[in-house]
Amino acid sequence: MLAKDIIKPENLVYQKTKLMTDNVLSYCPGCGHGTAHRITMEVLEEMGIGEETIGVAPVGCSVLAYEFMNIDMQQAAHGRAPAVATGIKRCYPEKFVFTYQGDGDLAAIGTAETIHACNRGENITIIFVNNGIYGMTGGQMAPTTLPGMRSSTSPYGRDVDMMGNPLKMTELVAQLPGTSFVSRQAVHTPKHVRKAKKAIRQAFELQKQKKGTTFVEIVSNCNSGWKMTPVQANKWMEENMFPFYPLGDIKVPE
Amino acid sequence: MARELKLMKGNEAIAEAAIRAGADAYFGYPITPQSEVIEYLMAEKPHERTGKVVLQAESEVAAINMVYGAAGAGKRVWTSSSSPGISLKQEGISYIAGAELPCVILNVVRGGPGLGTIQPSQADYFQSVKGGGHGDYRLIVLAPSSVQEMADYVVDAFDLAFKYRNPVLILSDGVIGQMMEKVYLIEQRPRLTDEEIKQRYAWATTGKKDGTERRVITSLALKADEMEAHNIHLQKKYAEIEANEVRFEEFQCDDAEYVFVAYGSSARVCQKAVQLARSKGIKAGLLRLITLFPFPKAEIGRLTGQVKGMLAVEMSSGQMIEDVKLAVNGRIKAEHFGRFGGNIPTPDEVVNALETQIIGG
Ligand SMILES: Cc1ncc(C[n+]2csc(CCOP(=O)(O)OP(=O)(O)O)c2C)c(N)n1
Ligand code: SF4
Ligand SMILES: [Mg+2]
C-alpha cells in the first residue's frame, strides 16, 4: 500500500495543528521541546485563539520557537520574556500572551522578571521547560541542576556546598498572590502529554478569565546535555528529576 | 491655535508632552535626577486621560524589555532613566535596534562612572552616539537645551522612531531635567487605535490572521550571510538618517572668527559666553548641536573655511571633541574645554578657555 492510498480524509485519526509550521524541528531527537511546542499550539487551536495570541520565546534551545509556532512571535533577550510579555499584554489586555522559557532563562538570569511578573499577577501564561541544564550552550549547570548531577561546569557532579542548591521556581511562584494556577507536568509519555496539555489548556482558560499569571512547568529531558540516549534520559528523568520536582498541580484557583 | 503655557520642570514637561504626543505606554524605574518623570505620569493618571499605560518596573532591565514587547506590537512606547540605569538598559537597546523597533529613551545624565553623583553631566556622549550596547547599531540622538525642547523633542522623537523604525535617545542632563522654565504645550493628539496600528504597521505582532504570514520580532540571524545582510540594511538606514536628519542651530556665527561647539546645558552656558566674548571684542559664535547622531559633520566642515578655531565645550573630560576633530580634519585648531563630575562650566571659564587654548594657544 502506498502512502497516498492510506492518507485519505476517511482514514484520518490525527492531524498536525495548523499552528505548527512545516519547518523541520531543530531539536535533538527525543527532546521534549517539540512536544511542548505542539501541545501549546494545539491548545491555542482548540480554543480558537491563535489569531489573538502573541508568543514570546527568549534565548535557549527554543529561541527558534518562532520558526515552528505559526503565530505572531517575539524573540526576547535571555531571561527577559516575562518583561517583554508584560509590555505586550499591558498594551493589549484582550490578547493572549505567553512566554516559553527554559530553566536557565527563567530560574537564573530571569529570576527577577519571573518573580515580579508573577507577583504583579500579569495576565499571561508562562510555560517553563525545565531540563535541569543549559541545553543550548552545551550542557552547563543550571540553577535547576540536581545535587550531584554532572554538567560541563559541574564535571564532578553539583557540589551544593560550593555551587548552591537547585532552585524550585514553581513552588516559589505558587507562593505569590499574583498567580492563580501553578502546575508541574511532563511530556515524555502519551499519558503525561495528555495531562500536560490539560494543564496548559487550564492556564489559557484562566488567562481568558483574567485570573492573573498562570504557570506550567514541564520537567523535560536534555539527552544531548545529559550525555544519554533519549531512552536513558527519560528513565533518568523519572528516577531522579521527578522525585526532586514532583509532578502535579501546585496551586489551583479556589 | 492658542498653545497652553505652563511653568514646569524639564522632567515634568517631557512627561506631559509624551501624553499629548499620543504615547501608548511608559515603563520606568526611579533614579535621580529623573524620577519626576514617572512621578508626574502616575499623578496625572494617563490611563484615565488617554488610556496610556504607565508601569513602574522592577528594574531598568525589565523596563526596557517591556518597551521591546510593546514596541514590537506597534505601540508608541517610551522609558526614561539616568546614567547607571541607562547602562543597565543597553542589552535591551541593542535588541531593539537589531529588531528595528521604534521607541523613545530619555537619559537625564548624571556624573559617573559608577554610582557617580546625582549632579548633571554630559559624560554619556560616547555611550549614546557610539553604540552603548553590543553590535553595530546607531541611535538617533536628540539633545534638548531647554524645558521647551524637552517637550518638543519627545514629539519629534516618536515621529523619527516610527519613520525609521529605530530607537531615539533624548540625551538630556540633570540641569535640563530639574530646572523650571515656561513651556508651551501642544494640544492632545489622539492615540492610534489598535485597528490603525494594524493598518499602518504590518510588521507589528498584533495576532496572526488566518491566511497571512506570521510576524516575528527578532534580532537573531544564525547564518553569517544573513546577519551581514541585516547589518548592511541597518547601515543603509543609518546613512539615510545622516543624509536627512542633521539638526543644529547657530548663534552669531555669521561673522564669527571663533565658534563654541556645544549641546544641552553647555550650549546654554556658551550662549552667554558668546555675549561675554563679544563684549571683550572677540567675534565668537555658537554651533549648538541638536542631533548628536547624525552628527553635523558637514556644517563643522563648512565653518572651518570661515573661522580660526573651535572650542568644544562639554560637561565631560572630552568626548564630543573626538567627533568635532574628525569633522575639522586638522584644518583649524579645535580643542576641548570641560567641567565634569557634576560641575557646570561658567561663561567666564569658557571665554577664558577660548582665549588661552584657542586664541592665544
Ligand atoms: C545575556 C546572555 N547571557 C548568556 C547567553 C548564553 N545563553 C544562551 S541560552 C543559555 C542557557 C539556556 O538554558 P535554558 O534556559 O535552560 O534553555 P535550554 O536550552 O536548556 O532549553 C545561555 C547561558 C545569552 N544568550 N545571553
Ligand atoms: S540540547 Fe537538549 S534541550 Fe536542546 S534540543 Fe538538544 S536535547 Fe533538547
Ligand atoms: Mg534548560
XYZ file of C-alpha atoms and ligand atoms in Angstrom:
650
model
C 0.000 0.000 0.000
C 1.310 3.461 -0.865
C 1.183 6.441 1.466
C -1.264 8.196 -0.862
C -3.670 5.264 -0.507
C -3.508 5.474 3.274
C -3.607 9.247 3.698
C -7.276 9.924 2.965
C -9.771 12.030 4.892
C -11.782 8.950 5.925
C -8.681 7.369 7.479
C -7.694 10.497 9.341
C -7.351 9.971 13.087
C -4.903 12.753 13.828
C -3.789 15.927 12.124
C -0.931 18.247 12.894
C -2.216 21.538 14.219
C -2.196 24.387 11.708
C -0.486 26.436 14.365
C 2.733 24.480 13.847
C 4.676 25.334 10.686
C 6.105 22.660 8.398
C 9.675 23.647 9.284
C 11.782 20.731 10.492
C 12.295 20.983 14.255
C 15.862 21.890 15.155
C 15.705 19.936 18.419
C 17.735 16.813 19.153
C 15.836 13.551 18.610
C 13.974 12.656 21.799
C 13.987 16.203 23.159
C 10.820 17.312 24.939
C 10.763 20.816 23.420
C 8.994 19.700 20.222
C 6.145 18.040 22.133
C 5.810 21.001 24.473
C 5.545 23.309 21.431
C 2.952 21.121 19.794
C 0.600 20.794 22.747
C 0.794 24.528 23.404
C -0.191 25.218 19.804
C -2.913 22.551 19.923
C -4.436 24.273 22.949
C -4.475 27.619 21.121
C -6.080 25.989 18.082
C -8.683 24.121 20.122
C -9.576 27.308 21.983
C -9.687 29.185 18.668
C -7.378 31.903 19.944
C -4.341 31.512 17.665
C -5.166 34.753 15.851
C -5.291 36.626 19.130
C -2.121 35.231 20.660
C 1.411 36.598 20.788
C 4.159 34.266 21.987
C 7.494 35.261 23.499
C 10.480 32.920 23.317
C 13.769 34.031 24.847
C 17.274 32.640 24.356
C 17.696 28.910 24.917
C 17.248 25.884 22.676
C 13.754 27.180 21.951
C 14.987 30.571 20.740
C 13.830 29.493 17.272
C 10.317 28.672 18.510
C 9.104 31.299 16.043
C 10.223 29.036 13.223
C 7.815 26.372 14.459
C 4.939 28.162 16.147
C 2.745 29.551 13.407
C 1.555 32.627 15.266
C 2.930 36.134 15.848
C 6.051 35.812 17.974
C 8.667 37.950 19.660
C 12.152 36.712 20.404
C 13.364 38.048 23.747
C 16.719 38.604 25.420
C 17.933 35.896 27.813
C 15.691 35.941 30.891
C 13.510 38.854 29.855
C 10.479 37.150 28.344
C 8.133 37.945 31.266
C 9.014 41.646 30.923
C 8.513 41.559 27.148
C 5.202 39.763 27.668
C 4.212 42.382 30.254
C 4.858 45.122 27.699
C 2.635 43.431 25.130
C -0.149 42.403 27.494
C -0.426 45.782 29.205
C -0.979 47.357 25.797
C -3.304 44.610 24.551
C -5.198 43.326 27.598
C -7.662 41.443 25.376
C -4.996 39.424 23.530
C -3.445 36.208 24.782
C 0.242 36.392 25.636
C 2.535 33.589 26.732
C 6.225 33.031 27.347
C 8.078 29.812 26.632
C 11.228 29.693 28.754
C 13.983 27.292 29.726
C 15.203 26.783 33.270
C 18.442 28.694 32.824
C 16.420 31.510 31.373
C 13.596 31.556 33.902
C 15.348 30.484 37.097
C 18.790 32.132 36.749
C 19.190 35.223 34.606
C 15.455 35.949 34.502
C 14.584 35.262 38.145
C 13.667 38.871 38.861
C 11.483 39.265 35.769
C 9.739 35.960 36.502
C 9.023 36.684 40.159
C 7.866 40.225 39.545
C 5.623 39.361 36.601
C 4.037 36.616 38.748
C 3.815 38.906 41.744
C 2.098 41.654 39.769
C -0.252 38.984 38.508
C 0.427 39.822 34.869
C -2.352 38.162 32.976
C -0.016 35.954 30.949
C 0.815 32.258 30.752
C 4.345 31.094 31.449
C 5.443 27.744 30.006
C 8.614 26.719 31.789
C 10.614 23.861 30.282
C 12.915 22.567 32.998
C 15.566 20.155 31.763
C 17.965 20.816 34.627
C 20.639 22.139 32.323
C 21.686 24.804 29.842
C 20.907 22.884 26.681
C 21.636 25.489 24.082
C 25.087 26.475 25.234
C 26.261 22.879 25.513
C 25.204 21.411 28.837
C 26.391 23.738 31.587
C 24.973 23.657 35.111
C 21.605 25.374 35.521
C 20.029 26.649 38.750
C 17.833 23.543 38.497
C 20.676 21.017 38.090
C 20.226 18.310 40.736
C 22.692 17.812 43.609
C 25.450 15.542 42.390
C 24.344 15.869 38.760
C 27.080 16.219 36.173
C 27.244 19.029 33.665
C 30.090 20.653 31.763
C 30.520 23.218 34.558
C 29.952 20.687 37.354
C 32.022 17.881 35.788
C 32.330 16.025 39.105
C 28.674 16.492 39.988
C 26.932 19.517 41.507
C 28.531 20.157 44.866
C 25.837 22.086 46.697
C 28.257 23.440 49.302
C 30.232 25.098 46.558
C 27.622 25.660 43.840
C 24.460 26.180 45.823
C 21.207 24.264 45.782
C 18.791 23.749 42.921
C 16.008 26.293 42.838
C 12.360 25.232 42.748
C 10.892 28.240 40.974
C 7.492 26.668 40.533
C 6.952 26.204 44.278
C 8.287 29.717 44.728
C 5.897 31.439 42.323
C 2.989 29.430 43.762
C 3.509 31.449 46.967
C 2.846 34.715 45.190
C -0.618 36.288 45.261
C -0.467 37.125 41.540
C -0.505 33.523 40.325
C -3.800 31.667 40.009
C -2.680 28.353 38.574
C 0.706 26.694 39.007
C 1.320 23.194 37.793
C 4.216 20.846 37.086
C 3.933 18.340 34.243
C 5.971 16.186 31.872
C 5.713 15.235 28.193
C 7.737 12.026 27.768
C 4.810 9.561 27.575
C 1.355 9.876 25.985
C -0.253 9.829 29.429
C 1.931 12.699 30.582
C 1.362 14.596 27.342
C -2.413 14.439 27.888
C -2.087 15.754 31.445
C 0.348 18.467 30.441
C -1.964 19.600 27.667
C -4.867 19.752 30.110
C -2.797 21.948 32.402
C -1.818 24.270 29.543
C -5.455 24.476 28.498
C -6.456 25.442 32.014
C -3.707 28.052 32.074
C -5.032 29.737 28.929
C -8.662 29.420 30.057
C -7.744 31.264 33.243
C -5.888 33.879 31.210
C -9.114 34.352 29.270
C -10.899 34.940 32.561
C -8.177 37.463 33.542
C -7.200 35.483 36.618
C -3.592 36.613 36.782
C -0.443 34.710 35.986
C -0.706 31.037 35.080
C 2.439 28.959 35.198
C 3.062 25.472 33.837
C 6.418 23.809 34.398
C 7.296 20.913 32.138
C 10.020 18.725 33.582
C 11.863 17.638 30.489
C 14.966 15.924 29.232
C 18.104 17.028 27.506
C 19.711 13.893 26.215
C 22.495 15.860 24.495
C 23.371 17.852 27.574
C 22.938 14.884 29.899
C 25.057 12.756 27.535
C 22.483 9.959 27.368
C 20.393 8.261 24.732
C 16.786 9.523 24.562
C 15.551 6.350 26.286
C 18.166 6.557 29.037
C 17.389 10.242 29.502
C 13.687 9.621 30.034
C 14.411 6.850 32.519
C 16.928 9.030 34.345
C 14.395 11.861 34.425
C 11.756 9.634 36.015
C 14.178 8.257 38.579
C 15.967 11.476 39.500
C 14.126 14.587 38.335
C 10.573 13.597 39.316
C 11.397 12.849 42.982
C 13.008 16.283 43.260
C 10.444 18.044 41.067
C 7.208 16.142 41.838
C 4.534 16.352 39.143
C 1.025 17.668 39.699
C -0.896 20.864 40.337
C 0.738 23.042 42.976
C -1.805 25.837 43.031
C -5.301 25.808 41.595
C -7.937 28.540 41.725
C -10.377 28.296 44.626
C -4.415 77.898 17.877
C -3.560 79.045 21.402
C -0.999 76.778 22.946
C -1.100 76.134 26.656
C 1.633 77.894 28.657
C 2.902 76.332 31.876
C 5.814 76.607 34.290
C 7.335 73.152 34.597
C 10.438 71.144 35.337
C 12.064 69.572 32.288
C 11.212 66.112 33.579
C 7.560 67.064 34.028
C 7.362 68.812 30.682
C 8.561 65.767 28.776
C 6.147 63.530 30.682
C 3.211 65.814 29.866
C 4.311 66.241 26.259
C 4.574 62.480 25.793
C 0.966 62.046 26.935
C -0.081 64.765 24.492
C 2.004 63.226 21.716
C -0.288 60.211 21.939
C 2.147 57.832 23.617
C 0.621 54.455 24.447
C 2.905 53.318 27.244
C 5.735 54.224 29.578
C 7.813 51.770 31.611
C 10.398 53.074 34.061
C 12.306 52.726 37.282
C 13.131 55.558 39.695
C 16.561 57.181 39.675
C 17.675 60.738 40.428
C 17.647 63.175 38.633
C 14.706 61.929 36.541
C 12.240 60.337 38.974
C 9.818 63.223 38.384
C 9.011 61.653 35.025
C 7.272 58.606 36.470
C 6.012 60.551 39.488
C 4.348 63.067 37.193
C 2.896 60.342 34.988
C 1.475 58.419 37.927
C -0.053 61.599 39.388
C -1.606 62.513 36.035
C -3.369 59.140 35.650
C -2.800 58.989 31.890
C -4.666 55.664 31.822
C -7.760 57.757 32.579
C -6.825 60.755 30.414
C -5.836 58.923 27.228
C -5.587 55.228 28.028
C -1.801 55.406 28.207
C -0.208 52.607 30.239
C 2.267 53.607 32.966
C 4.072 50.933 34.926
C 6.888 51.025 37.455
C 9.070 48.054 36.537
C 11.268 46.009 38.870
C 14.435 47.299 37.199
C 15.675 49.248 34.210
C 16.385 45.905 32.564
C 12.754 44.890 32.893
C 11.566 48.344 31.813
C 13.485 48.330 28.523
C 12.267 44.814 27.783
C 8.684 45.904 28.434
C 9.398 48.652 25.915
C 10.637 45.986 23.478
C 7.423 43.986 23.845
C 5.085 46.945 23.447
C 7.115 48.403 20.560
C 7.109 45.023 18.846
C 3.331 45.160 18.964
C 3.323 48.580 17.260
C 2.724 50.815 20.265
C 4.262 54.247 20.875
C 6.251 53.461 23.982
C 8.982 55.130 25.939
C 11.165 54.848 29.011
C 13.441 57.152 30.944
C 16.339 56.809 33.310
C 19.638 58.360 34.297
C 23.138 57.138 33.563
C 23.525 53.977 35.734
C 20.040 52.877 34.707
C 20.759 53.597 31.050
C 23.838 51.377 31.322
C 21.567 48.569 32.523
C 19.268 49.055 29.555
C 21.996 48.645 26.959
C 21.410 44.986 26.129
C 17.743 45.749 25.561
C 18.526 48.812 23.453
C 20.811 46.703 21.279
C 17.999 44.161 20.795
C 15.558 46.971 19.952
C 17.977 48.421 17.397
C 18.641 44.957 15.969
C 14.949 44.104 15.711
C 14.295 47.600 14.288
C 11.671 48.665 16.765
C 10.594 52.258 17.288
C 10.782 53.669 20.803
C 11.962 56.691 22.747
C 14.504 56.575 25.572
C 15.279 59.560 27.782
C 18.614 59.810 29.600
C 18.795 62.599 32.167
C 22.528 62.288 32.538
C 24.321 62.437 35.893
C 28.013 62.257 36.679
C 29.838 58.927 36.570
C 31.491 56.490 36.339
C 29.835 54.078 38.731
C 27.261 55.454 41.103
C 28.977 58.787 40.499
C 26.925 61.769 41.509
C 23.358 62.929 41.076
C 24.685 66.239 39.713
C 24.373 66.944 35.975
C 26.867 65.701 33.446
C 27.369 65.044 29.742
C 29.725 62.120 30.178
C 27.388 59.623 28.458
C 28.115 61.016 24.979
C 30.180 58.047 23.805
C 27.599 55.604 25.138
C 24.835 57.484 23.338
C 26.341 58.062 19.912
C 28.834 55.219 19.508
C 26.520 52.318 20.256
C 26.366 51.798 24.008
C 25.329 48.175 23.771
C 26.865 45.439 21.661
C 26.896 45.244 17.887
C 26.957 47.708 15.005
C 24.000 49.983 15.580
C 23.110 53.614 15.978
C 20.506 55.515 17.908
C 19.091 58.788 16.687
C 20.225 61.135 19.466
C 18.449 64.432 20.205
C 19.894 66.905 22.725
C 17.423 69.383 24.254
C 18.824 72.505 25.895
C 15.654 73.867 27.478
C 12.469 72.726 29.144
C 10.616 73.726 25.976
C 12.810 71.409 23.944
C 12.226 68.536 26.372
C 8.559 68.897 25.457
C 9.153 69.468 21.732
C 11.726 66.788 21.105
C 9.721 63.936 22.572
C 7.094 64.618 19.904
C 9.782 64.669 17.186
C 11.415 61.617 18.726
C 8.302 59.477 18.307
C 7.926 60.633 14.708
C 11.564 59.832 13.909
C 11.399 56.489 15.720
C 8.487 55.356 13.566
C 9.824 56.932 10.373
C 12.999 54.863 10.623
C 11.884 52.011 12.920
C 14.784 52.928 15.142
C 15.175 53.777 18.831
C 15.575 57.501 19.512
C 17.533 58.665 22.541
C 16.833 62.033 24.094
C 20.116 62.957 25.738
C 19.323 65.448 28.456
C 21.076 66.159 31.742
C 20.347 66.960 35.363
C 20.169 70.698 34.676
C 17.526 70.453 31.952
C 15.595 67.766 33.808
C 15.438 69.675 37.081
C 15.166 73.322 36.108
C 11.823 75.078 35.733
C 11.024 77.202 32.717
C 7.929 78.233 30.893
C 6.811 75.771 28.291
C 4.195 75.837 25.557
C 2.428 72.512 25.258
C 0.841 71.048 22.159
C -2.802 70.042 22.141
C -3.619 66.430 22.905
C -3.072 64.175 19.896
C -5.258 61.080 19.757
C -3.582 57.734 20.369
C -3.756 55.352 17.441
C -6.468 52.735 17.721
C -5.489 49.061 17.569
C -7.069 48.961 14.121
C -4.940 51.899 12.924
C -1.829 50.216 14.277
C -2.674 47.067 12.319
C -3.197 49.084 9.133
C -0.042 51.174 9.489
C 2.480 48.749 10.890
C 2.307 45.460 9.049
C 5.354 44.234 10.974
C 3.736 44.592 14.412
C 2.808 41.426 16.319
C -0.868 42.056 16.893
C -2.031 38.480 16.242
C -1.619 36.483 13.016
C -4.798 36.339 10.963
C -5.524 33.113 9.125
C -4.047 33.107 5.642
C -1.450 35.786 6.456
C 2.232 35.347 7.230
C 3.131 35.288 10.904
C 5.088 38.292 12.163
C 8.310 37.719 14.044
C 10.185 40.307 16.080
C 13.777 39.161 16.366
C 17.363 40.316 16.122
C 18.639 36.783 15.519
C 20.168 35.537 12.263
C 22.290 32.480 12.879
C 23.826 32.394 9.402
C 26.702 34.828 8.865
C 25.494 35.866 5.416
C 22.039 36.693 6.758
C 23.492 38.653 9.647
C 25.791 40.520 7.302
C 22.885 41.355 5.016
C 20.901 42.624 8.003
C 23.855 44.766 9.061
C 24.200 46.203 5.564
C 20.499 47.043 5.653
C 20.942 48.775 9.017
C 23.947 50.744 7.768
C 21.925 51.948 4.771
C 19.255 53.164 7.146
C 21.831 54.985 9.268
C 23.288 56.602 6.134
C 19.807 57.780 5.197
C 19.376 59.230 8.686
C 22.722 61.008 8.332
C 21.630 62.427 4.986
C 18.210 63.632 6.152
C 18.063 64.348 9.835
C 21.037 66.507 10.865
C 19.802 69.322 13.093
C 21.702 72.214 14.653
C 21.273 75.846 15.499
C 23.739 78.720 15.154
C 24.083 81.843 17.266
C 26.046 84.735 15.864
C 28.081 82.557 13.567
C 27.693 84.829 10.510
C 30.703 86.997 11.271
C 32.318 84.713 13.847
C 36.057 84.123 13.928
C 35.766 81.524 16.689
C 32.946 79.162 17.493
C 31.955 77.170 20.506
C 30.529 73.753 19.721
C 28.180 72.512 22.420
C 24.839 70.837 23.147
C 22.352 70.737 26.024
C 23.211 72.684 29.166
C 26.682 73.502 27.894
C 25.124 75.235 24.905
C 23.151 77.452 27.281
C 26.370 78.395 29.042
C 28.050 79.013 25.688
C 25.282 81.373 24.577
C 26.208 83.596 27.498
C 29.901 83.074 26.720
C 29.327 84.374 23.172
C 27.933 87.634 24.589
C 30.765 87.871 27.070
C 33.414 87.254 24.412
C 31.862 89.820 22.090
C 31.822 92.384 24.904
C 35.574 91.849 25.017
C 35.881 92.320 21.259
C 36.215 88.640 20.356
C 33.969 87.645 17.448
C 32.599 84.433 18.913
C 29.659 82.326 17.784
C 27.967 79.118 18.867
C 27.169 75.973 16.942
C 24.574 74.195 19.067
C 24.125 70.584 18.155
C 20.577 69.252 18.262
C 21.275 65.841 16.752
C 24.402 64.142 18.094
C 23.773 61.229 15.788
C 23.589 62.178 12.995
C 26.496 64.489 13.778
C 26.607 67.812 11.877
C 29.888 66.966 10.151
C 29.205 68.987 7.026
C 28.376 72.156 8.955
C 31.531 71.881 11.030
C 33.434 71.296 7.798
C 31.879 74.414 6.296
C 32.726 76.504 9.359
C 36.394 75.506 9.130
C 36.513 77.604 5.950
C 35.341 80.630 7.898
C 36.571 80.561 11.484
C 40.047 80.379 13.002
C 39.333 77.964 15.789
C 36.706 75.912 17.607
C 36.236 75.170 21.272
C 34.127 72.124 22.073
C 32.516 72.740 25.445
C 31.129 69.702 27.199
C 30.441 68.555 30.760
C 32.821 65.641 30.295
C 36.551 65.173 30.170
C 36.409 65.280 26.384
C 34.129 63.015 24.361
C 32.324 65.069 21.720
C 35.661 66.715 20.851
C 36.667 63.492 19.090
C 33.834 63.896 16.584
C 34.497 67.615 16.261
C 38.157 66.928 15.469
C 37.207 64.308 12.881
C 34.948 66.829 11.154
C 37.553 69.609 11.438
C 40.122 67.233 9.999
C 43.118 69.311 11.055
C 42.100 72.379 9.066
C 41.843 74.678 12.080
C 42.562 74.450 15.750
C 39.931 72.554 17.764
C 40.178 71.923 21.497
C 38.037 70.645 24.328
C 37.071 72.511 27.451
C 35.021 70.836 30.127
C 33.989 70.792 33.728
C 32.726 67.439 34.842
C 31.896 65.100 37.687
C 28.731 67.115 38.282
C 30.226 70.578 37.767
C 28.922 73.079 35.234
C 31.311 75.448 33.430
C 30.716 79.176 33.892
C 30.647 81.567 30.918
C 33.820 83.192 32.318
C 35.654 79.876 32.360
C 34.534 79.177 28.807
C 35.715 82.531 27.457
C 38.961 82.154 29.360
C 39.458 78.737 27.779
C 38.806 80.226 24.335
C 41.418 82.897 24.982
C 44.076 80.600 26.371
C 43.526 77.351 24.442
C 42.439 78.649 21.034
C 43.269 82.335 20.511
C 46.473 82.504 22.499
C 47.227 78.791 22.302
C 22.939 37.749 28.318
C 23.192 36.371 27.844
N 23.965 35.561 28.594
C 24.219 34.314 28.163
C 23.716 33.848 26.985
C 24.055 32.465 26.520
N 22.963 31.524 26.677
C 22.119 31.250 25.674
S 20.966 30.133 26.056
C 21.620 29.921 27.606
C 21.050 28.930 28.565
C 19.781 28.333 28.110
O 19.385 27.368 29.006
P 17.864 27.140 29.293
O 17.177 28.423 29.530
O 17.775 26.142 30.378
O 17.282 26.594 27.909
P 17.530 25.175 27.203
O 18.494 25.453 26.110
O 18.068 24.229 28.224
O 16.191 24.781 26.709
C 22.709 30.758 27.794
C 23.504 30.807 29.024
C 22.922 34.747 26.226
N 22.380 34.417 25.048
N 22.671 35.984 26.691
S 20.377 20.338 23.565
Fe 18.941 19.420 24.996
S 17.263 20.912 25.199
Fe 18.432 21.443 23.374
S 17.398 20.428 21.685
Fe 19.022 19.054 22.363
S 18.038 17.726 23.868
Fe 16.692 19.490 23.576
Mg 17.424 24.137 30.251
